[in-house]
Amino acid sequence: MLFHRWEYSVVADEVRIIQPDGCRDLILISRPGKPDAIRTTDWDNQPQVVHLQAGTMMVGYRLSPGTTIAPTIQANEELNSDTLEDMIESEAKRSSEIFELIETLARSNATVEQVARQSGRTARTLQRQFRDLALPSPDFWRLLGRARRSAKALPCRVSLAEIAYEYGYSDQAHMTREYVRWFGSSPSRLRQNKGSIVDINQPGLGNWPSEGSSELGDLF
């Protein structure tokens, strides 16, 4: 599945923190008194603070991890939700091989070298392949994927030390450093923030569905 379509209406002015998810989104934004605009998000490596104006309407297309976007999509200022969806399906590019490599990096505790060897490559070849496709490095997908997977375990009644061990961190302090890097928050603080946990559980790196489609109305 190439993308998830989502919609969001801003009732009152708000500030949201968007957590890294390993995906790029194309978003059609309608704001009171302003022309419609298209925004393209990036593969974030830290939380993004977004200020939203009351009355704003957004229709977004979250692309599967590793999907690249044709410049013609980003440059077209006359797209609507119907034509944008058609253009994504015809011009966005995703290699099934690269997608599977990304999923393997994100879903396991294997090193880049181990994943490369399993795929019949060297680590250097794998890194070059990602670089040639203008994708973040293999370590980006591996480390963000592990952080996202382990964060889903935070609501469980187990200690942070146990979670760190289960997901391949050297110790709890190592996990804390990685959380601060990716999520801007320690595991203990993130554990108390149910909204952030909901965001991390949205379809993205490490939990991209293989079939079907869903409306992500509570994406933010």
JSON list of C-alpha atoms in Angstrom, two decimals:
[
{"chain": "A", "resi": 1, "resn": "MET", "atom": "CA", "xyz": [0.00, 0.00, 0.00]},
{"chain": "A", "resi": 2, "resn": "LEU", "atom": "CA", "xyz": [1.51, 3.28, -1.17]},
{"chain": "A", "resi": 3, "resn": "PHE", "atom": "CA", "xyz": [-0.25, 5.75, 1.12]},
{"chain": "A", "resi": 4, "resn": "HIS", "atom": "CA", "xyz": [-2.81, 6.42, 3.85]},
{"chain": "A", "resi": 5, "resn": "ARG", "atom": "CA", "xyz": [-5.25, 9.25, 3.35]},
{"chain": "A", "resi": 6, "resn": "TRP", "atom": "CA", "xyz": [-6.18, 11.32, 6.42]},
{"chain": "A", "resi": 7, "resn": "GLU", "atom": "CA", "xyz": [-8.18, 14.44, 7.19]},
{"chain": "A", "resi": 8, "resn": "TYR", "atom": "CA", "xyz": [-8.04, 16.92, 10.05]},
{"chain": "A", "resi": 9, "resn": "SER", "atom": "CA", "xyz": [-10.09, 20.02, 10.91]},
{"chain": "A", "resi": 10, "resn": "VAL", "atom": "CA", "xyz": [-8.71, 22.59, 13.34]},
{"chain": "A", "resi": 11, "resn": "VAL", "atom": "CA", "xyz": [-11.52, 23.80, 15.63]},
{"chain": "A", "resi": 12, "resn": "ALA", "atom": "CA", "xyz": [-9.44, 26.21, 17.75]},
{"chain": "A", "resi": 13, "resn": "ASP", "atom": "CA", "xyz": [-5.88, 27.53, 17.48]},
{"chain": "A", "resi": 14, "resn": "GLU", "atom": "CA", "xyz": [-3.53, 24.81, 18.68]},
{"chain": "A", "resi": 15, "resn": "VAL", "atom": "CA", "xyz": [0.10, 23.80, 18.86]},
{"chain": "A", "resi": 16, "resn": "ARG", "atom": "CA", "xyz": [0.94, 20.18, 18.14]},
{"chain": "A", "resi": 17, "resn": "ILE", "atom": "CA", "xyz": [4.15, 18.19, 18.46]},
{"chain": "A", "resi": 18, "resn": "ILE", "atom": "CA", "xyz": [4.53, 15.77, 15.57]},
{"chain": "A", "resi": 19, "resn": "GLN", "atom": "CA", "xyz": [6.75, 12.78, 16.28]},
{"chain": "A", "resi": 20, "resn": "PRO", "atom": "CA", "xyz": [9.10, 11.26, 13.65]},
{"chain": "A", "resi": 21, "resn": "ASP", "atom": "CA", "xyz": [7.41, 8.40, 11.83]},
{"chain": "A", "resi": 22, "resn": "GLY", "atom": "CA", "xyz": [9.72, 7.52, 8.93]},
{"chain": "A", "resi": 23, "resn": "CYS", "atom": "CA", "xyz": [7.20, 8.79, 6.37]},
{"chain": "A", "resi": 24, "resn": "ARG", "atom": "CA", "xyz": [6.68, 11.81, 4.18]},
{"chain": "A", "resi": 25, "resn": "ASP", "atom": "CA", "xyz": [3.25, 13.40, 3.93]},
{"chain": "A", "resi": 26, "resn": "LEU", "atom": "CA", "xyz": [1.74, 15.47, 1.13]},
{"chain": "A", "resi": 27, "resn": "ILE", "atom": "CA", "xyz": [-0.81, 17.80, 2.73]},
{"chain": "A", "resi": 28, "resn": "LEU", "atom": "CA", "xyz": [-3.43, 19.99, 1.06]},
{"chain": "A", "resi": 29, "resn": "ILE", "atom": "CA", "xyz": [-4.03, 22.91, 3.42]},
{"chain": "A", "resi": 30, "resn": "SER", "atom": "CA", "xyz": [-7.05, 25.23, 3.32]},
{"chain": "A", "resi": 31, "resn": "ARG", "atom": "CA", "xyz": [-6.85, 28.25, 5.65]},
{"chain": "A", "resi": 32, "resn": "PRO", "atom": "CA", "xyz": [-9.35, 31.06, 6.22]},
{"chain": "A", "resi": 33, "resn": "GLY", "atom": "CA", "xyz": [-8.62, 34.02, 3.95]},
{"chain": "A", "resi": 34, "resn": "LYS", "atom": "CA", "xyz": [-5.63, 32.38, 2.26]},
{"chain": "A", "resi": 35, "resn": "PRO", "atom": "CA", "xyz": [-5.18, 30.38, -0.96]},
{"chain": "A", "resi": 36, "resn": "ASP", "atom": "CA", "xyz": [-4.92, 26.64, -0.66]},
{"chain": "A", "resi": 37, "resn": "ALA", "atom": "CA", "xyz": [-1.38, 25.31, -0.36]},
{"chain": "A", "resi": 38, "resn": "ILE", "atom": "CA", "xyz": [0.48, 22.03, -0.64]},
{"chain": "A", "resi": 39, "resn": "ARG", "atom": "CA", "xyz": [2.97, 21.15, 2.07]},
{"chain": "A", "resi": 40, "resn": "THR", "atom": "CA", "xyz": [5.46, 18.31, 1.85]},
{"chain": "A", "resi": 41, "resn": "THR", "atom": "CA", "xyz": [6.93, 16.99, 5.08]},
{"chain": "A", "resi": 42, "resn": "ASP", "atom": "CA", "xyz": [10.39, 15.45, 5.32]},
{"chain": "A", "resi": 43, "resn": "TRP", "atom": "CA", "xyz": [11.84, 12.36, 6.96]},
{"chain": "A", "resi": 44, "resn": "ASP", "atom": "CA", "xyz": [12.12, 14.01, 10.35]},
{"chain": "A", "resi": 45, "resn": "ASN", "atom": "CA", "xyz": [14.79, 13.00, 12.84]},
{"chain": "A", "resi": 46, "resn": "GLN", "atom": "CA", "xyz": [13.30, 14.95, 15.74]},
{"chain": "A", "resi": 47, "resn": "PRO", "atom": "CA", "xyz": [9.87, 16.22, 16.86]},
{"chain": "A", "resi": 48, "resn": "GLN", "atom": "CA", "xyz": [8.34, 19.08, 14.89]},
{"chain": "A", "resi": 49, "resn": "VAL", "atom": "CA", "xyz": [6.30, 21.84, 16.53]},
{"chain": "A", "resi": 50, "resn": "VAL", "atom": "CA", "xyz": [3.33, 22.82, 14.34]},
{"chain": "A", "resi": 51, "resn": "HIS", "atom": "CA", "xyz": [1.10, 25.88, 14.93]},
{"chain": "A", "resi": 52, "resn": "LEU", "atom": "CA", "xyz": [-2.40, 25.35, 13.57]},
{"chain": "A", "resi": 53, "resn": "GLN", "atom": "CA", "xyz": [-4.93, 28.12, 12.94]},
{"chain": "A", "resi": 54, "resn": "ALA", "atom": "CA", "xyz": [-8.61, 27.69, 13.76]},
{"chain": "A", "resi": 55, "resn": "GLY", "atom": "CA", "xyz": [-10.65, 26.94, 10.64]},
{"chain": "A", "resi": 56, "resn": "THR", "atom": "CA", "xyz": [-7.79, 25.19, 8.86]},
{"chain": "A", "resi": 57, "resn": "MET", "atom": "CA", "xyz": [-8.72, 22.07, 6.92]},
{"chain": "A", "resi": 58, "resn": "MET", "atom": "CA", "xyz": [-6.11, 19.50, 5.93]},
{"chain": "A", "resi": 59, "resn": "VAL", "atom": "CA", "xyz": [-6.23, 16.50, 3.64]},
{"chain": "A", "resi": 60, "resn": "GLY", "atom": "CA", "xyz": [-3.04, 14.49, 3.89]},
{"chain": "A", "resi": 61, "resn": "TYR", "atom": "CA", "xyz": [-1.46, 11.53, 2.14]},
{"chain": "A", "resi": 62, "resn": "ARG", "atom": "CA", "xyz": [1.04, 9.71, 4.30]},
{"chain": "A", "resi": 63, "resn": "LEU", "atom": "CA", "xyz": [3.43, 7.89, 1.98]},
{"chain": "A", "resi": 64, "resn": "SER", "atom": "CA", "xyz": [4.86, 4.52, 2.94]},
{"chain": "A", "resi": 65, "resn": "PRO", "atom": "CA", "xyz": [8.42, 4.53, 4.33]},
{"chain": "A", "resi": 66, "resn": "GLY", "atom": "CA", "xyz": [11.02, 5.02, 1.59]},
{"chain": "A", "resi": 67, "resn": "THR", "atom": "CA", "xyz": [8.60, 6.44, -1.00]},
{"chain": "A", "resi": 68, "resn": "THR", "atom": "CA", "xyz": [10.07, 9.31, -3.02]},
{"chain": "A", "resi": 69, "resn": "ILE", "atom": "CA", "xyz": [8.04, 12.17, -4.47]},
{"chain": "A", "resi": 70, "resn": "ALA", "atom": "CA", "xyz": [8.28, 13.53, -8.01]},
{"chain": "A", "resi": 71, "resn": "PRO", "atom": "CA", "xyz": [9.08, 17.28, -8.16]},
{"chain": "A", "resi": 72, "resn": "THR", "atom": "CA", "xyz": [6.05, 17.78, -10.43]},
{"chain": "A", "resi": 73, "resn": "ILE", "atom": "CA", "xyz": [3.76, 16.89, -7.53]},
{"chain": "A", "resi": 74, "resn": "GLN", "atom": "CA", "xyz": [5.34, 19.37, -5.16]},
{"chain": "A", "resi": 75, "resn": "ALA", "atom": "CA", "xyz": [5.40, 22.17, -7.74]},
{"chain": "A", "resi": 76, "resn": "ASN", "atom": "CA", "xyz": [1.78, 21.86, -8.87]},
{"chain": "A", "resi": 77, "resn": "GLU", "atom": "CA", "xyz": [-0.29, 24.57, -7.18]},
{"chain": "A", "resi": 78, "resn": "GLU", "atom": "CA", "xyz": [-3.64, 23.64, -8.73]},
{"chain": "A", "resi": 79, "resn": "LEU", "atom": "CA", "xyz": [-4.08, 20.19, -7.30]},
{"chain": "A", "resi": 80, "resn": "ASN", "atom": "CA", "xyz": [-7.15, 19.09, -5.37]},
{"chain": "A", "resi": 81, "resn": "SER", "atom": "CA", "xyz": [-7.61, 15.94, -3.33]},
{"chain": "A", "resi": 82, "resn": "ASP", "atom": "CA", "xyz": [-8.76, 13.91, -6.35]},
{"chain": "A", "resi": 83, "resn": "THR", "atom": "CA", "xyz": [-6.00, 14.93, -8.76]},
{"chain": "A", "resi": 84, "resn": "LEU", "atom": "CA", "xyz": [-3.34, 14.73, -6.06]},
{"chain": "A", "resi": 85, "resn": "GLU", "atom": "CA", "xyz": [-4.27, 11.14, -5.28]},
{"chain": "A", "resi": 86, "resn": "ASP", "atom": "CA", "xyz": [-4.03, 10.23, -8.95]},
{"chain": "A", "resi": 87, "resn": "MET", "atom": "CA", "xyz": [-0.63, 11.93, -9.26]},
{"chain": "A", "resi": 88, "resn": "ILE", "atom": "CA", "xyz": [0.71, 10.14, -6.20]},
{"chain": "A", "resi": 89, "resn": "GLU", "atom": "CA", "xyz": [-0.27, 6.77, -7.63]},
{"chain": "A", "resi": 90, "resn": "SER", "atom": "CA", "xyz": [1.31, 7.54, -11.00]},
{"chain": "A", "resi": 91, "resn": "GLU", "atom": "CA", "xyz": [4.42, 9.53, -10.02]},
{"chain": "A", "resi": 92, "resn": "ALA", "atom": "CA", "xyz": [5.44, 8.64, -6.46]},
{"chain": "A", "resi": 93, "resn": "LYS", "atom": "CA", "xyz": [8.07, 5.91, -6.53]},
{"chain": "A", "resi": 94, "resn": "ARG", "atom": "CA", "xyz": [8.64, 3.04, -4.11]},
{"chain": "A", "resi": 95, "resn": "SER", "atom": "CA", "xyz": [10.94, 0.11, -4.65]},
{"chain": "A", "resi": 96, "resn": "SER", "atom": "CA", "xyz": [9.47, -3.03, -3.08]},
{"chain": "A", "resi": 97, "resn": "GLU", "atom": "CA", "xyz": [13.02, -4.25, -2.44]},
{"chain": "A", "resi": 98, "resn": "ILE", "atom": "CA", "xyz": [13.99, -1.06, -0.61]},
{"chain": "A", "resi": 99, "resn": "PHE", "atom": "CA", "xyz": [10.70, -1.06, 1.32]},
{"chain": "A", "resi": 100, "resn": "GLU", "atom": "CA", "xyz": [11.41, -4.61, 2.53]},
{"chain": "A", "resi": 101, "resn": "LEU", "atom": "CA", "xyz": [14.94, -3.63, 3.55]},
{"chain": "A", "resi": 102, "resn": "ILE", "atom": "CA", "xyz": [13.59, -0.63, 5.46]},
{"chain": "A", "resi": 103, "resn": "GLU", "atom": "CA", "xyz": [11.02, -2.80, 7.19]},
{"chain": "A", "resi": 104, "resn": "THR", "atom": "CA", "xyz": [13.70, -5.33, 8.14]},
{"chain": "A", "resi": 105, "resn": "LEU", "atom": "CA", "xyz": [15.92, -2.58, 9.53]},
{"chain": "A", "resi": 106, "resn": "ALA", "atom": "CA", "xyz": [13.00, -1.13, 11.49]},
{"chain": "A", "resi": 107, "resn": "ARG", "atom": "CA", "xyz": [11.48, -4.34, 12.82]},
{"chain": "A", "resi": 108, "resn": "SER", "atom": "CA", "xyz": [14.53, -6.23, 14.09]},
{"chain": "A", "resi": 109, "resn": "ASN", "atom": "CA", "xyz": [17.41, -5.63, 16.45]},
{"chain": "A", "resi": 110, "resn": "ALA", "atom": "CA", "xyz": [19.90, -6.61, 13.75]},
{"chain": "A", "resi": 111, "resn": "THR", "atom": "CA", "xyz": [22.77, -4.31, 12.82]},
{"chain": "A", "resi": 112, "resn": "VAL", "atom": "CA", "xyz": [23.07, -2.68, 9.41]},
{"chain": "A", "resi": 113, "resn": "GLU", "atom": "CA", "xyz": [25.89, -5.12, 8.65]},
{"chain": "A", "resi": 114, "resn": "GLN", "atom": "CA", "xyz": [23.70, -8.12, 9.49]},
{"chain": "A", "resi": 115, "resn": "VAL", "atom": "CA", "xyz": [20.79, -6.87, 7.37]},
{"chain": "A", "resi": 116, "resn": "ALA", "atom": "CA", "xyz": [23.14, -6.14, 4.48]},
{"chain": "A", "resi": 117, "resn": "ARG", "atom": "CA", "xyz": [24.68, -9.61, 4.70]},
{"chain": "A", "resi": 118, "resn": "GLN", "atom": "CA", "xyz": [21.25, -11.27, 4.80]},
{"chain": "A", "resi": 119, "resn": "SER", "atom": "CA", "xyz": [20.33, -9.43, 1.60]},
{"chain": "A", "resi": 120, "resn": "GLY", "atom": "CA", "xyz": [23.56, -10.44, -0.15]},
{"chain": "A", "resi": 121, "resn": "ARG", "atom": "CA", "xyz": [25.19, -7.01, 0.11]},
{"chain": "A", "resi": 122, "resn": "THR", "atom": "CA", "xyz": [27.95, -5.35, 2.05]},
{"chain": "A", "resi": 123, "resn": "ALA", "atom": "CA", "xyz": [27.06, -2.56, 4.46]},
{"chain": "A", "resi": 124, "resn": "ARG", "atom": "CA", "xyz": [28.83, -0.08, 2.18]},
{"chain": "A", "resi": 125, "resn": "THR", "atom": "CA", "xyz": [26.79, -1.21, -0.83]},
{"chain": "A", "resi": 126, "resn": "LEU", "atom": "CA", "xyz": [23.57, -0.89, 1.17]},
{"chain": "A", "resi": 127, "resn": "GLN", "atom": "CA", "xyz": [24.47, 2.61, 2.31]},
{"chain": "A", "resi": 128, "resn": "ARG", "atom": "CA", "xyz": [25.34, 3.64, -1.24]},
{"chain": "A", "resi": 129, "resn": "GLN", "atom": "CA", "xyz": [22.05, 2.24, -2.54]},
{"chain": "A", "resi": 130, "resn": "PHE", "atom": "CA", "xyz": [20.08, 4.35, -0.06]},
{"chain": "A", "resi": 131, "resn": "ARG", "atom": "CA", "xyz": [22.19, 7.42, -0.81]},
{"chain": "A", "resi": 132, "resn": "ASP", "atom": "CA", "xyz": [21.66, 7.03, -4.58]},
{"chain": "A", "resi": 133, "resn": "LEU", "atom": "CA", "xyz": [17.90, 7.05, -3.99]},
{"chain": "A", "resi": 134, "resn": "ALA", "atom": "CA", "xyz": [18.18, 10.22, -1.85]},
{"chain": "A", "resi": 135, "resn": "LEU", "atom": "CA", "xyz": [16.93, 8.28, 1.17]},
{"chain": "A", "resi": 136, "resn": "PRO", "atom": "CA", "xyz": [18.14, 8.60, 4.76]},
{"chain": "A", "resi": 137, "resn": "SER", "atom": "CA", "xyz": [20.88, 6.16, 5.73]},
{"chain": "A", "resi": 138, "resn": "PRO", "atom": "CA", "xyz": [20.13, 2.58, 6.82]},
{"chain": "A", "resi": 139, "resn": "ASP", "atom": "CA", "xyz": [20.95, 3.56, 10.42]},
{"chain": "A", "resi": 140, "resn": "PHE", "atom": "CA", "xyz": [18.17, 6.17, 10.34]},
{"chain": "A", "resi": 141, "resn": "TRP", "atom": "CA", "xyz": [15.57, 3.48, 9.65]},
{"chain": "A", "resi": 142, "resn": "ARG", "atom": "CA", "xyz": [17.10, 1.04, 12.14]},
{"chain": "A", "resi": 143, "resn": "LEU", "atom": "CA", "xyz": [17.34, 3.45, 15.08]},
{"chain": "A", "resi": 144, "resn": "LEU", "atom": "CA", "xyz": [14.02, 5.23, 14.52]},
{"chain": "A", "resi": 145, "resn": "GLY", "atom": "CA", "xyz": [12.28, 1.89, 13.98]},
{"chain": "A", "resi": 146, "resn": "ARG", "atom": "CA", "xyz": [13.62, 0.54, 17.27]},
{"chain": "A", "resi": 147, "resn": "ALA", "atom": "CA", "xyz": [12.59, 3.70, 19.13]},
{"chain": "A", "resi": 148, "resn": "ARG", "atom": "CA", "xyz": [9.06, 3.54, 17.69]},
{"chain": "A", "resi": 149, "resn": "ARG", "atom": "CA", "xyz": [8.68, -0.18, 18.43]},
{"chain": "A", "resi": 150, "resn": "SER", "atom": "CA", "xyz": [9.90, 0.14, 21.99]},
{"chain": "A", "resi": 151, "resn": "ALA", "atom": "CA", "xyz": [7.67, 3.18, 22.63]},
{"chain": "A", "resi": 152, "resn": "LYS", "atom": "CA", "xyz": [4.63, 1.03, 21.93]},
{"chain": "A", "resi": 153, "resn": "ALA", "atom": "CA", "xyz": [5.60, -1.08, 24.95]},
{"chain": "A", "resi": 154, "resn": "LEU", "atom": "CA", "xyz": [5.54, 1.90, 27.33]},
{"chain": "A", "resi": 155, "resn": "PRO", "atom": "CA", "xyz": [1.88, 1.44, 28.37]},
{"chain": "A", "resi": 156, "resn": "CYS", "atom": "CA", "xyz": [2.69, -2.11, 29.49]},
{"chain": "A", "resi": 157, "resn": "ARG", "atom": "CA", "xyz": [3.28, -2.76, 33.18]},
{"chain": "A", "resi": 158, "resn": "VAL", "atom": "CA", "xyz": [6.95, -3.60, 32.81]},
{"chain": "A", "resi": 159, "resn": "SER", "atom": "CA", "xyz": [9.98, -1.64, 33.89]},
{"chain": "A", "resi": 160, "resn": "LEU", "atom": "CA", "xyz": [11.86, 0.64, 31.52]},
{"chain": "A", "resi": 161, "resn": "ALA", "atom": "CA", "xyz": [14.96, -1.48, 32.08]},
{"chain": "A", "resi": 162, "resn": "GLU", "atom": "CA", "xyz": [13.08, -4.54, 30.81]},
{"chain": "A", "resi": 163, "resn": "ILE", "atom": "CA", "xyz": [11.88, -2.64, 27.74]},
{"chain": "A", "resi": 164, "resn": "ALA", "atom": "CA", "xyz": [15.43, -1.46, 27.05]},
{"chain": "A", "resi": 165, "resn": "TYR", "atom": "CA", "xyz": [16.71, -5.03, 27.22]},
{"chain": "A", "resi": 166, "resn": "GLU", "atom": "CA", "xyz": [13.91, -6.45, 25.07]},
{"chain": "A", "resi": 167, "resn": "TYR", "atom": "CA", "xyz": [14.52, -3.97, 22.25]},
{"chain": "A", "resi": 168, "resn": "GLY", "atom": "CA", "xyz": [18.28, -4.26, 22.14]},
{"chain": "A", "resi": 169, "resn": "TYR", "atom": "CA", "xyz": [19.45, -1.16, 23.98]},
{"chain": "A", "resi": 170, "resn": "SER", "atom": "CA", "xyz": [22.62, -1.64, 26.02]},
{"chain": "A", "resi": 171, "resn": "ASP", "atom": "CA", "xyz": [20.84, -0.33, 29.12]},
{"chain": "A", "resi": 172, "resn": "GLN", "atom": "CA", "xyz": [18.08, 2.05, 30.23]},
{"chain": "A", "resi": 173, "resn": "ALA", "atom": "CA", "xyz": [20.37, 5.08, 29.96]},
{"chain": "A", "resi": 174, "resn": "HIS", "atom": "CA", "xyz": [21.06, 4.20, 26.32]},
{"chain": "A", "resi": 175, "resn": "MET", "atom": "CA", "xyz": [17.33, 4.01, 25.61]},
{"chain": "A", "resi": 176, "resn": "THR", "atom": "CA", "xyz": [16.79, 7.35, 27.32]},
{"chain": "A", "resi": 177, "resn": "ARG", "atom": "CA", "xyz": [19.43, 9.04, 25.14]},
{"chain": "A", "resi": 178, "resn": "GLU", "atom": "CA", "xyz": [17.80, 7.64, 22.00]},
{"chain": "A", "resi": 179, "resn": "TYR", "atom": "CA", "xyz": [14.34, 8.78, 23.11]},
{"chain": "A", "resi": 180, "resn": "VAL", "atom": "CA", "xyz": [15.55, 12.30, 23.79]},
{"chain": "A", "resi": 181, "resn": "ARG", "atom": "CA", "xyz": [17.16, 12.29, 20.36]},
{"chain": "A", "resi": 182, "resn": "TRP", "atom": "CA", "xyz": [14.09, 11.09, 18.45]},
{"chain": "A", "resi": 183, "resn": "PHE", "atom": "CA", "xyz": [11.14, 12.15, 20.60]},
{"chain": "A", "resi": 184, "resn": "GLY", "atom": "CA", "xyz": [12.54, 15.04, 22.63]},
{"chain": "A", "resi": 185, "resn": "SER", "atom": "CA", "xyz": [11.48, 13.30, 25.83]},
{"chain": "A", "resi": 186, "resn": "SER", "atom": "CA", "xyz": [12.66, 10.61, 28.22]},
{"chain": "A", "resi": 187, "resn": "PRO", "atom": "CA", "xyz": [10.85, 7.24, 28.27]},
{"chain": "A", "resi": 188, "resn": "SER", "atom": "CA", "xyz": [9.38, 7.98, 31.70]},
{"chain": "A", "resi": 189, "resn": "ARG", "atom": "CA", "xyz": [7.88, 11.29, 30.53]},
{"chain": "A", "resi": 190, "resn": "LEU", "atom": "CA", "xyz": [6.68, 9.83, 27.25]},
{"chain": "A", "resi": 191, "resn": "ARG", "atom": "CA", "xyz": [5.03, 7.00, 29.19]},
{"chain": "A", "resi": 192, "resn": "GLN", "atom": "CA", "xyz": [2.82, 9.59, 30.88]},
{"chain": "A", "resi": 193, "resn": "ASN", "atom": "CA", "xyz": [1.89, 11.29, 27.59]},
{"chain": "A", "resi": 194, "resn": "LYS", "atom": "CA", "xyz": [-0.91, 9.22, 26.09]},
{"chain": "A", "resi": 195, "resn": "GLY", "atom": "CA", "xyz": [-1.27, 11.56, 23.12]},
{"chain": "A", "resi": 196, "resn": "SER", "atom": "CA", "xyz": [2.31, 10.95, 22.01]},
{"chain": "A", "resi": 197, "resn": "ILE", "atom": "CA", "xyz": [1.86, 7.20, 22.34]},
{"chain": "A", "resi": 198, "resn": "VAL", "atom": "CA", "xyz": [-1.25, 7.42, 20.13]},
{"chain": "A", "resi": 199, "resn": "ASP", "atom": "CA", "xyz": [0.75, 9.36, 17.52]},
{"chain": "A", "resi": 200, "resn": "ILE", "atom": "CA", "xyz": [3.55, 6.80, 17.53]},
{"chain": "A", "resi": 201, "resn": "ASN", "atom": "CA", "xyz": [1.01, 4.01, 17.01]},
{"chain": "A", "resi": 202, "resn": "GLN", "atom": "CA", "xyz": [-0.26, 5.59, 13.79]},
{"chain": "A", "resi": 203, "resn": "PRO", "atom": "CA", "xyz": [0.80, 3.76, 10.60]},
{"chain": "A", "resi": 204, "resn": "GLY", "atom": "CA", "xyz": [4.42, 4.49, 9.86]},
{"chain": "A", "resi": 205, "resn": "LEU", "atom": "CA", "xyz": [7.88, 3.00, 10.06]},
{"chain": "A", "resi": 206, "resn": "GLY", "atom": "CA", "xyz": [7.81, -0.50, 11.51]},
{"chain": "A", "resi": 207, "resn": "ASN", "atom": "CA", "xyz": [4.02, -0.89, 11.43]},
{"chain": "A", "resi": 208, "resn": "TRP", "atom": "CA", "xyz": [2.99, -0.06, 7.88]},
{"chain": "A", "resi": 209, "resn": "PRO", "atom": "CA", "xyz": [-0.11, -2.16, 6.97]},
{"chain": "A", "resi": 210, "resn": "SER", "atom": "CA", "xyz": [0.16, -4.50, 4.02]},
{"chain": "A", "resi": 211, "resn": "GLU", "atom": "CA", "xyz": [-3.36, -3.99, 2.76]},
{"chain": "A", "resi": 212, "resn": "GLY", "atom": "CA", "xyz": [-6.50, -1.94, 3.22]},
{"chain": "A", "resi": 213, "resn": "SER", "atom": "CA", "xyz": [-6.78, 1.78, 3.82]},
{"chain": "A", "resi": 214, "resn": "SER", "atom": "CA", "xyz": [-7.85, 3.88, 6.75]},
{"chain": "A", "resi": 215, "resn": "GLU", "atom": "CA", "xyz": [-8.87, 7.43, 7.51]},
{"chain": "A", "resi": 216, "resn": "LEU", "atom": "CA", "xyz": [-6.42, 8.92, 9.99]},
{"chain": "A", "resi": 217, "resn": "GLY", "atom": "CA", "xyz": [-8.79, 11.52, 11.39]},
{"chain": "A", "resi": 218, "resn": "ASP", "atom": "CA", "xyz": [-7.00, 11.57, 14.74]},
{"chain": "A", "resi": 219, "resn": "LEU", "atom": "CA", "xyz": [-3.54, 11.72, 13.19]},
{"chain": "A", "resi": 220, "resn": "PHE", "atom": "CA", "xyz": [-2.51, 14.84, 15.11]}
]
